[in-house]
Each structure stands twice: as structure tokens, then as C-alpha cells.
mmCIF file of C-alpha atoms and ligand atoms in Angstrom:
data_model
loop_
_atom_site.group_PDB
_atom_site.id
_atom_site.type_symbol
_atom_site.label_atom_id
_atom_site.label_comp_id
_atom_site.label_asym_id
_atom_site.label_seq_id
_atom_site.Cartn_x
_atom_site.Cartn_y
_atom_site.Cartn_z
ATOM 1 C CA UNK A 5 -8.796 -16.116 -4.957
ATOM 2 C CA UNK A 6 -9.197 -12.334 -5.885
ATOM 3 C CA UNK A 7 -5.699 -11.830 -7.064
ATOM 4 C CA UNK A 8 -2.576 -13.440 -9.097
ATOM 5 C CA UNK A 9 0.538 -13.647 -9.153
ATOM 6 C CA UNK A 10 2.287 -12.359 -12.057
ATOM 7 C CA UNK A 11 5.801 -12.483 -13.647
ATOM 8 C CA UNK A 12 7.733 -10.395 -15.865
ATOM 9 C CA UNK A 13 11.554 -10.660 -16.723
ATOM 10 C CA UNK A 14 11.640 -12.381 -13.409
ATOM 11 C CA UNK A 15 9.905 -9.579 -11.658
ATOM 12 C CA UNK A 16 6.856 -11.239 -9.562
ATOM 13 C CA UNK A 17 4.045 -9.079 -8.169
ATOM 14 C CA UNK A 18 0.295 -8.890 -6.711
ATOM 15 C CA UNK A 19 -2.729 -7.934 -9.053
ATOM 16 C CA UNK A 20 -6.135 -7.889 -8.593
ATOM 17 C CA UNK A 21 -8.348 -9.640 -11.412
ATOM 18 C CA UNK A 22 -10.800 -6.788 -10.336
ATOM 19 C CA UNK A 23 -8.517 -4.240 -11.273
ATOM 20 C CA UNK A 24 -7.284 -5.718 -14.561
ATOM 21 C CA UNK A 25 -11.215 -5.809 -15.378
ATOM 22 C CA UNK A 26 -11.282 -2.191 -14.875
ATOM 23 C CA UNK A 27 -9.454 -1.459 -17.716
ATOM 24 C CA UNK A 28 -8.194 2.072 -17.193
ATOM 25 C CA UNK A 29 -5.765 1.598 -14.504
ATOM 26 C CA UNK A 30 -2.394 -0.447 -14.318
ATOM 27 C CA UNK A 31 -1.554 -1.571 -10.706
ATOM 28 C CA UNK A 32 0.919 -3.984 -8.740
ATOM 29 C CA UNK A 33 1.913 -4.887 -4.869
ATOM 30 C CA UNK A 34 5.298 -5.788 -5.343
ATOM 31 C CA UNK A 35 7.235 -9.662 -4.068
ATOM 32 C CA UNK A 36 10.895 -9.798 -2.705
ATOM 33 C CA UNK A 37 11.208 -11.784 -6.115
ATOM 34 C CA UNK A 38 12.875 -10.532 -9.036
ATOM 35 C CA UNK A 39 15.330 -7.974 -7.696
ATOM 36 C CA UNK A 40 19.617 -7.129 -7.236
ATOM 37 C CA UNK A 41 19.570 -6.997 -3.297
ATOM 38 C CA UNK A 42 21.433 -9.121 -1.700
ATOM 39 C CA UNK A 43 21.570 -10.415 2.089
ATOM 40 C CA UNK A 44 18.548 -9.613 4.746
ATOM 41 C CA UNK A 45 17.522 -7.350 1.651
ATOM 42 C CA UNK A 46 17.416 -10.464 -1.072
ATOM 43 C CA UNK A 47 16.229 -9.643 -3.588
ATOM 44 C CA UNK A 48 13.580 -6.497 -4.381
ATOM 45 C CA UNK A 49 13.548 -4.269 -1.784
ATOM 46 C CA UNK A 50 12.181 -0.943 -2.758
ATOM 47 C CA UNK A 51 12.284 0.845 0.765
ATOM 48 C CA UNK A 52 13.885 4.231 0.167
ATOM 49 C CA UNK A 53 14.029 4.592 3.887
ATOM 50 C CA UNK A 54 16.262 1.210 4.476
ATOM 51 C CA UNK A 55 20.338 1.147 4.507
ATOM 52 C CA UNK A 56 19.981 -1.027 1.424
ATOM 53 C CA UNK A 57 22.533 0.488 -1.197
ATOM 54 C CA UNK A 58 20.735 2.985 -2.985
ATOM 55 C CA UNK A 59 21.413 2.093 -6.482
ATOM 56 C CA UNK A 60 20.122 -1.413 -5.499
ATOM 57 C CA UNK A 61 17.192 0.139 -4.562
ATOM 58 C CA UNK A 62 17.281 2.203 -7.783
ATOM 59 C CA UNK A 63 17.534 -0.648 -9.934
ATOM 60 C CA UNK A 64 14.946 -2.800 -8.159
ATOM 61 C CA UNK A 65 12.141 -0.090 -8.544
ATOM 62 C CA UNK A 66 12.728 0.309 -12.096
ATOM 63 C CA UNK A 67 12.461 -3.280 -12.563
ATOM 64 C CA UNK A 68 9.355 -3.207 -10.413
ATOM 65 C CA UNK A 69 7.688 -0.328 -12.854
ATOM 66 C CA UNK A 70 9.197 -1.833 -15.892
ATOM 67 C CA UNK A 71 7.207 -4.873 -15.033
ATOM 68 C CA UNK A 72 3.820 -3.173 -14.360
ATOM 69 C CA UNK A 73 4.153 -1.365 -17.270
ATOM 70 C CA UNK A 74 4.310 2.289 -16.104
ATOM 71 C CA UNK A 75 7.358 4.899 -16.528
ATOM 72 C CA UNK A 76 9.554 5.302 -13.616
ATOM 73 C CA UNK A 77 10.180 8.666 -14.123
ATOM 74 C CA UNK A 78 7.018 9.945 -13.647
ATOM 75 C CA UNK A 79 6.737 8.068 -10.274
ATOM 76 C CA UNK A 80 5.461 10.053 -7.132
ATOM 77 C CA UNK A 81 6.292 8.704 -3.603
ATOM 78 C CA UNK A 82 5.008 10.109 -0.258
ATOM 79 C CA UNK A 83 7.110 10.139 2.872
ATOM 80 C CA UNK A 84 5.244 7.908 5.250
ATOM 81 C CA UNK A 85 4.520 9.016 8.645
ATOM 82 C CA UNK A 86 2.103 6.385 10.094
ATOM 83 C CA UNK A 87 -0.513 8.775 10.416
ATOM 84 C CA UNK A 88 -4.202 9.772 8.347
ATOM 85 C CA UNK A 89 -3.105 12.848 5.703
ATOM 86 C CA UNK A 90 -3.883 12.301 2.086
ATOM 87 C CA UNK A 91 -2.589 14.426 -0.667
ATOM 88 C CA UNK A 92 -4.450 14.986 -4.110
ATOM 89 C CA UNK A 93 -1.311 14.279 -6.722
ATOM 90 C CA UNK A 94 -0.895 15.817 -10.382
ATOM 91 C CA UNK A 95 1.468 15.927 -12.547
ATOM 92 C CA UNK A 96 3.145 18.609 -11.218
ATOM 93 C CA UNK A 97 4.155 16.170 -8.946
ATOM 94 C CA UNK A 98 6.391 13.971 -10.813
ATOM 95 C CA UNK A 99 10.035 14.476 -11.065
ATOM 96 C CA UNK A 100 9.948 14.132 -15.059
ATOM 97 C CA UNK A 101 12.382 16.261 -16.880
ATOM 98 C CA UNK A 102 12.084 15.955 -20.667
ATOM 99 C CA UNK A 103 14.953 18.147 -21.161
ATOM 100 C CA UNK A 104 17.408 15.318 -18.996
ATOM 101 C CA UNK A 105 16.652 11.787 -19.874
ATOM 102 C CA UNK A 106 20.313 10.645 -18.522
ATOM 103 C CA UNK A 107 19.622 10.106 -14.525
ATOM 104 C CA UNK A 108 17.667 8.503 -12.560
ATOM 105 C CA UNK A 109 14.600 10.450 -11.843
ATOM 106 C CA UNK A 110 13.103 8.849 -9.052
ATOM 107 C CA UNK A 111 14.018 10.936 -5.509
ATOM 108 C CA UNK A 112 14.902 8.394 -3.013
ATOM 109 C CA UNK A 113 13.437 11.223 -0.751
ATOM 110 C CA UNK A 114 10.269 12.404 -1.167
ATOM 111 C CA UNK A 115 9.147 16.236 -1.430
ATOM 112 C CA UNK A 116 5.915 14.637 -0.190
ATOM 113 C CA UNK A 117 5.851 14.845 3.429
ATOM 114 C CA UNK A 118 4.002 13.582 6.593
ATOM 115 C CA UNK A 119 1.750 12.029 4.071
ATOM 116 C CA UNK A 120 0.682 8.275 4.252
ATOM 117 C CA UNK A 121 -2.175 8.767 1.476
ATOM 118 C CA UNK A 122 -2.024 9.508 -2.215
ATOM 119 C CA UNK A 123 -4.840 10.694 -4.678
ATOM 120 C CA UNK A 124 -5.152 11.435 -8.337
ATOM 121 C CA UNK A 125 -7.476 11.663 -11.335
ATOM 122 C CA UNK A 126 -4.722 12.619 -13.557
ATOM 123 C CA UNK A 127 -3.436 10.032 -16.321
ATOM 124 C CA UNK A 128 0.169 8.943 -16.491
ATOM 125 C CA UNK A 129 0.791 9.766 -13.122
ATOM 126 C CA UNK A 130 1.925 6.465 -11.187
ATOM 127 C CA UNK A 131 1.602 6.428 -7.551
ATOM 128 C CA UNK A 132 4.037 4.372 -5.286
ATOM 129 C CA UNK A 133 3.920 3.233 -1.432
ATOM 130 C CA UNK A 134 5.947 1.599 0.552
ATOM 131 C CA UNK A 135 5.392 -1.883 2.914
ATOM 132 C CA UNK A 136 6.653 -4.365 5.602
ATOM 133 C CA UNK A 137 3.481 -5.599 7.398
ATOM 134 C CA UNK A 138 1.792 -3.011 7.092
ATOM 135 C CA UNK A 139 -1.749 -2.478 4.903
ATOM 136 C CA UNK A 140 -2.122 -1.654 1.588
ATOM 137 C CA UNK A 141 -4.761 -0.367 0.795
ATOM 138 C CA UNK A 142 -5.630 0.095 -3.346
ATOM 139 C CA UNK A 143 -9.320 2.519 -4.053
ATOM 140 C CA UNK A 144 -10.132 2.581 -7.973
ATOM 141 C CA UNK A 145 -13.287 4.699 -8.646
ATOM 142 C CA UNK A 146 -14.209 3.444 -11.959
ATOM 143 C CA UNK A 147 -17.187 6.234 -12.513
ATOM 144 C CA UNK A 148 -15.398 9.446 -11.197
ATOM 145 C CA UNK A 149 -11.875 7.793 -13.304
ATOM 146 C CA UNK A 150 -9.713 8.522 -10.110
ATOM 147 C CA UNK A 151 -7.301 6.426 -7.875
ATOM 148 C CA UNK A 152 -5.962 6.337 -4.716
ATOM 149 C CA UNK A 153 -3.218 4.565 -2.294
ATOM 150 C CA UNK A 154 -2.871 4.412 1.661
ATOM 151 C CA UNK A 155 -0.515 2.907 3.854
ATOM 152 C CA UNK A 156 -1.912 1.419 6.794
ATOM 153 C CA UNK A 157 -0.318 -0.063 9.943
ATOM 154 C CA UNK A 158 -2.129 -0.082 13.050
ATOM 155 C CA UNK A 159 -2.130 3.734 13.765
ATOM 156 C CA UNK A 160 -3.062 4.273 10.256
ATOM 157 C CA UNK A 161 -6.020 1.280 10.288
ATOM 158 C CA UNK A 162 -7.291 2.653 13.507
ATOM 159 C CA UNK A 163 -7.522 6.226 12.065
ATOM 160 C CA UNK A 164 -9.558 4.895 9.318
ATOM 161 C CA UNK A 165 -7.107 6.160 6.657
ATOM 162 C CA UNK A 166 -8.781 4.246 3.531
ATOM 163 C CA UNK A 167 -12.419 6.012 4.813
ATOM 164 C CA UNK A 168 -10.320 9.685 4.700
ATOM 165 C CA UNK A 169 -8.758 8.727 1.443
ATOM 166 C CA UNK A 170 -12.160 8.156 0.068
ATOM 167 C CA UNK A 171 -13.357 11.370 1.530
ATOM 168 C CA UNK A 172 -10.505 13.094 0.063
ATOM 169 C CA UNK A 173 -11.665 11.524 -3.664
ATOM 170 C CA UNK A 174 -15.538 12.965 -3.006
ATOM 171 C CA UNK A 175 -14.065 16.439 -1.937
ATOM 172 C CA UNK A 176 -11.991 16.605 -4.933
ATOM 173 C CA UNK A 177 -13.241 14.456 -7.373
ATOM 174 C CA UNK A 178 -17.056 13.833 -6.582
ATOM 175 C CA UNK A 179 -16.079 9.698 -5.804
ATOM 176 C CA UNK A 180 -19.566 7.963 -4.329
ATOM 177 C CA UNK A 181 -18.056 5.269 -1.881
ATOM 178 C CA UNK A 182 -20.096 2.752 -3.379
ATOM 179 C CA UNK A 183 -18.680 3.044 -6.522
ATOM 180 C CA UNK A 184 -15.097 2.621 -5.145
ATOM 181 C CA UNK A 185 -13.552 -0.808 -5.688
ATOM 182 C CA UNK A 186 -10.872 -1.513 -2.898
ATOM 183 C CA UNK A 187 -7.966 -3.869 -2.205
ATOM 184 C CA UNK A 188 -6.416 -4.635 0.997
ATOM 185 C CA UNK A 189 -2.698 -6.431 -0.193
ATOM 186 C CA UNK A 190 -0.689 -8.161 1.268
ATOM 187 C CA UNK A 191 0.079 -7.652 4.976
ATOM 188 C CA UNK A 192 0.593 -9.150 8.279
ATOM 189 C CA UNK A 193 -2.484 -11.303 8.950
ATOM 190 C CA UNK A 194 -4.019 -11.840 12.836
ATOM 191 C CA UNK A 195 -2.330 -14.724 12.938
ATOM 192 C CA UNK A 196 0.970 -13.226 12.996
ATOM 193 C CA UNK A 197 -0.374 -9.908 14.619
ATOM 194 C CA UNK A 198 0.300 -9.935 18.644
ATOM 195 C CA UNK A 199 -0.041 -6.431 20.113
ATOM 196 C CA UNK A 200 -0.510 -4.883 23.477
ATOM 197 C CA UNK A 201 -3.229 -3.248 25.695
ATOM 198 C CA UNK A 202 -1.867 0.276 24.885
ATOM 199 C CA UNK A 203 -3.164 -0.730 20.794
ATOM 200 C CA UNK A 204 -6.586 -1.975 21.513
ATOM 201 C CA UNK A 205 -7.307 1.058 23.856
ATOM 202 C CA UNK A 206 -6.644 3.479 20.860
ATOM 203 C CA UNK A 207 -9.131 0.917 18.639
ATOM 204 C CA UNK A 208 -11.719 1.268 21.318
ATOM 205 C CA UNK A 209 -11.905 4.656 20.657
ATOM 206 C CA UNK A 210 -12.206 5.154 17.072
ATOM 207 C CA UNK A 211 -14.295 1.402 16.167
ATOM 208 C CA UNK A 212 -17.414 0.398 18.065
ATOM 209 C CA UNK A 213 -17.004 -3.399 17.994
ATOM 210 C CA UNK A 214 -13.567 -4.453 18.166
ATOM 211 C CA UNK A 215 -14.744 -8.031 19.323
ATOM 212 C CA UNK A 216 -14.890 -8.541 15.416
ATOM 213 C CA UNK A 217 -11.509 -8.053 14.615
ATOM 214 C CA UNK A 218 -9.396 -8.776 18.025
ATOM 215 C CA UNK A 219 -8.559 -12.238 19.855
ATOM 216 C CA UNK A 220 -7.775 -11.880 23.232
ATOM 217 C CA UNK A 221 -4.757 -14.343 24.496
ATOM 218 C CA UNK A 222 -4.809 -13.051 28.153
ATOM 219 C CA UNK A 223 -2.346 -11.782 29.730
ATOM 220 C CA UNK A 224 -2.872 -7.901 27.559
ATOM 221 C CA UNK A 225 -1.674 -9.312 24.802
ATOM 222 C CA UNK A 226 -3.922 -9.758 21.559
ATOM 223 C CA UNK A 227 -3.924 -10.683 18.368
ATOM 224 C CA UNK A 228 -5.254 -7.704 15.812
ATOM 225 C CA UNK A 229 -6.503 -8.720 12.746
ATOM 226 C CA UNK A 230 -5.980 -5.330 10.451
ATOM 227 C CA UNK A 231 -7.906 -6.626 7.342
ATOM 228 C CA UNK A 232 -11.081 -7.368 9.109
ATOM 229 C CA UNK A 233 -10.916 -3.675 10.874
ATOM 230 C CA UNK A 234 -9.865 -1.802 7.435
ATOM 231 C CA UNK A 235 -13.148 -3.668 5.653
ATOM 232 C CA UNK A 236 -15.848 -2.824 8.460
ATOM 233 C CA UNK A 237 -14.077 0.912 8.457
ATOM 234 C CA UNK A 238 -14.638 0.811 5.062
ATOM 235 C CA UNK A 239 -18.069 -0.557 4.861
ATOM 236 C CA UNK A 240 -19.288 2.112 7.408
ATOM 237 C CA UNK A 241 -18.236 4.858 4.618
ATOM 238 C CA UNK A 242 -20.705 3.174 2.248
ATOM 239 C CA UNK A 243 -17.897 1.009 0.388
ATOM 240 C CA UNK A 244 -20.157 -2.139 -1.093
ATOM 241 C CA UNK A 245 -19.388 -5.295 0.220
ATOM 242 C CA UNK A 246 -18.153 -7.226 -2.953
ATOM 243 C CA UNK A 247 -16.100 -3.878 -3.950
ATOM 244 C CA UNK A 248 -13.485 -4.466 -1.004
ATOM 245 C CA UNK A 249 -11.247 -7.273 -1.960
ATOM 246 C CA UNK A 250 -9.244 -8.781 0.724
ATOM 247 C CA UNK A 251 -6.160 -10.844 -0.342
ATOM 248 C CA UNK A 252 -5.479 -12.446 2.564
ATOM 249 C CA UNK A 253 -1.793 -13.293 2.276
ATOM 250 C CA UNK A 254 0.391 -12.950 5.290
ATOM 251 C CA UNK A 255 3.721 -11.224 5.190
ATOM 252 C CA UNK A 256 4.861 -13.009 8.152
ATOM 253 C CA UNK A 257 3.085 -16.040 6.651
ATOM 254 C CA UNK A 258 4.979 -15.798 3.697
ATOM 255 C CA UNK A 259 8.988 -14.783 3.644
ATOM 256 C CA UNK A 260 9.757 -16.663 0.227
ATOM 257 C CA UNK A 261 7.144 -14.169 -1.453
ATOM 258 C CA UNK A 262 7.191 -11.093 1.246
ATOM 259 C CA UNK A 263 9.584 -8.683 3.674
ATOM 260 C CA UNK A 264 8.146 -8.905 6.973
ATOM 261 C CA UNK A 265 9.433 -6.265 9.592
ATOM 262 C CA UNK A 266 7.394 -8.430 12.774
ATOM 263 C CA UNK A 267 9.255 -11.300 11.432
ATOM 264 C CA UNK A 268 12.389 -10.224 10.140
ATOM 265 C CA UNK A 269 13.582 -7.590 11.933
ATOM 266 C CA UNK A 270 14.465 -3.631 10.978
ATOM 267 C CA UNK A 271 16.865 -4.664 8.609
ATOM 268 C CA UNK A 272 14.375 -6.295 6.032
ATOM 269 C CA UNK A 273 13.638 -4.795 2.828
ATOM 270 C CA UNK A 274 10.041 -3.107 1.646
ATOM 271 C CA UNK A 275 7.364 -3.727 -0.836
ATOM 272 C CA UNK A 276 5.636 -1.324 -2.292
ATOM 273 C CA UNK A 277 2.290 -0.781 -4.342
ATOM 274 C CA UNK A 278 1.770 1.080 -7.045
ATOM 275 C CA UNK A 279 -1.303 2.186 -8.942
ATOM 276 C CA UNK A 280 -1.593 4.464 -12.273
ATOM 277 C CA UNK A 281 -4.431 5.671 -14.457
ATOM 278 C CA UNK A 282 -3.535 5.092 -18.143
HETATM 279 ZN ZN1 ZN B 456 0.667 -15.079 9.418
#
């Protein structure tokens, strides 16, 4: 196992023991455990974008940052769009006010638009994304000191949006892929994973051997196994082979620990990962 669970005033979450090991980052994928939502949302749903109440939501991701250990205010959230753009982050980015420290900083909507990506080199800057099923991916470049964070369903997994974020931290920050360490979270595994003709048609474009990571059923309807494709995207970037940690937890495996949209329905709550350098 490549990951624990931890606890803190209730609050569980993911971590990588790679990550810890790194020593200059503090990171998290965040459980429905620990949290004041109540109903389909029980208990710590973070999802700015669900009909949750909003101070519930409030509450829960301060608990959630409280419990990694980095400062809510400084927080920077993207507006997920399902697609491949990644946006280099600085401080200028967070919506921390010295001269105010009476409301809630966090926006529950993000200046950050149409983005599904986030970058940064800069310390104290905590980057948050949001989940139901969908991939997380974590990149930690211990050499160039920079981080990044993509969301990746299927659209995003077949665009290769890890391989762009990593691009992104060369351009920027002169990352070498095989110094990147990686972490694919928590997410809906191939087991739970049916999808249509219309999907694998759009993978046959952009991957050469989808036999690797698809199981036909018959009948155009297959099961999609988003881990597998994110790691052999990855690997074709240069990422090393023991630098891409897979968790291997299913979301729709797991619905004590995890929302899951495919199994719950649009009225679940979110996770989210978050990832800071310190
Ligand atoms: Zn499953």
C-alpha cells in the first residue's frame, strides 16, 4: 500500500507515504468522514458546485485544511471544466486579506475559470480540486521545488491532462518528467467504470493501445479502467515507473470512505485534493 489513511479531530483523508518523504510539501485527498453535511451529502462534502448549504460546505473545507495543516485562506480553487488547461498559480492568486481576518475567505466561486489544472512553485500557496469519480491526479517535482494538481475524468484522462500539466511545470519551471513523483487518488476503478462506444472512439484517437486499459463486455459497452490509461500517458512523457503511485481505491467501491457520482447519483457530495509547498 502506497498511501494511509489519516485522522485529525475526526477529519479522515488520503496521503501518500511518498509525499510525506518529500518533505517540502503538505498534501491530502479528502474522505466523506469528518464533516457537518447531512443527508445524500453526509458528512464532508467540499463541492462548491453542489446544492449542499454553503456554510456546510464552508465549514467542512476548513476542517479539511485545518487537518492537513495548511491555511484556508490562502486556498486557490479552479473552476473545473472537464477539459486539458492548466494555470501556473502565485500568490496573487489567493483571496488572503490581512487587513480582514473576520470572513470567510475562501470564494465558493472561483475567479479561475475553464481550468481543470493547477501549477505552482510558490510556498504557502495551497492548491484545491474537486472529485466524485473522477481522477486525481497529485505531480511533486522534488528537484525543480514545484507542484501541481489535475482533475481527470474521462475527457480529461483521454486528453492526457497530467502529461500537459507536466509540460506546463518544464515551460515554467524547468520540471524533467523523470524527476516528477505522481499520484493517481482515489477514483472510480474499471470495475465500476461501464462506458459506451462514443468514449472508446475518442481514446482511440489520442492512446495507441487501448487493449491495455479497456474490457470489452459486448454489446458497445466497456469497462474503462482510468488509472491504467493516466499511468501509460504518463510514462510516455518520461514519468519513471516507481514515481507514479497508483492508489487503487474505488469510489464506487467504497461509499463509507468516498462520494461516488456513478454510484450515487448528482446529488452526492465531492472530495477534493489539495497539495501545498511549505
Ligand atoms: Zn469499484
Amino acid at each position: 500500500m502506497n498511501y494511509n489513511i489519516l485522522e485529525k479531530n475526526n477529519v479522515k483523508y488520503i496521503s501518500f507515504n511518498a509525499y510525506e518523504e518529500l518533505g517540502f510539501i503538505k498534501h491530502g485527498f479528502s474522505t466523506r468522514i469528518g464533516g457537518v453535511s447531512s443527508n445524500t451529502y453526509t458528512s464532508m462534502n467540499l463541492g462548491v458546485k453542489t446544492s449542499d448549504n454553503p456554510n456546510n460546505i464552508m465549514e467542512n473545507t476548513k476542517r479539511f485544511c485545518e487537518a492537513v495543516g495548511v491555511n484556508f485562506n490562502n486556498v486557490v480553487i479552479s473552476d473545473q471544466v472537464h477539459k486539458d488547461q492548466v494555470r501556473v498559480v502565485t500568490r496573487d492568486d489567493t483571496t488572503d486579506d490581512t487587513t480582514d481576518d473576520t470572513t470567510d475567505k475562501l470564494n465558493l466561486t472561483s475567479n479561475i475559470k475553464n481550468i481543470d489544472a493547477l501549477v505552482t512553485n510558490q510556498r504557502g500557496v495551497p492548491l484545491m480540486s474537486y472529485y466524485a469519480d473522477c481522477v486525481p491526479l497529485f505531480f511533486a517535482d522534488p528537484v525543480a521545488k514545484a507542484v501541481g494538481l489535475a482533475h481527470a475524468g474521462w475527457r480529461g484522462t483521454m486528453l492526457k491532462i497530467g502529461n500537459k500539466t507536466i509540460a506546463k511545470m518544464t515551460e515554467i519551471y524547468g520540471t524533467k518528467p523523470e524527476n516528477v513523483i505522481t499520484a493517481i487518488g482515489p477514483s472510480i476503478g474499471s470495475c465500476c467504470y461501464e462506458v459506451n462506444e462514443e468514449v472508446i472512439e475518442k481514446f482511440n484517437i489520442n492512446f495507441t493501445d487501448i487493449q491495455n486499459f479497456v474490457i470489452s463486455k459486448g454489446e458497445g459497452k466497456y469497462m474503462l479502467d482510468l488509472w491504467e490509461a493516466n499511468r501509460l500517458a504518463l510514462k510516455e512523457i518520461g514519468v519513471l515507473d516507481r514515481n507514479i503511485l497508483v492508489s487503487k481505491i474505488c469510489t464506487g467501491c467504497n461509499l463509507q470512505l468516498f462520494y461516488s457520482h456513478r454510484k450515487e447519483g448528482p446529488l452526492t457530495g465531492r472530495m477534493a485534493s489539495i497539495i501545498e509547498i511549505v
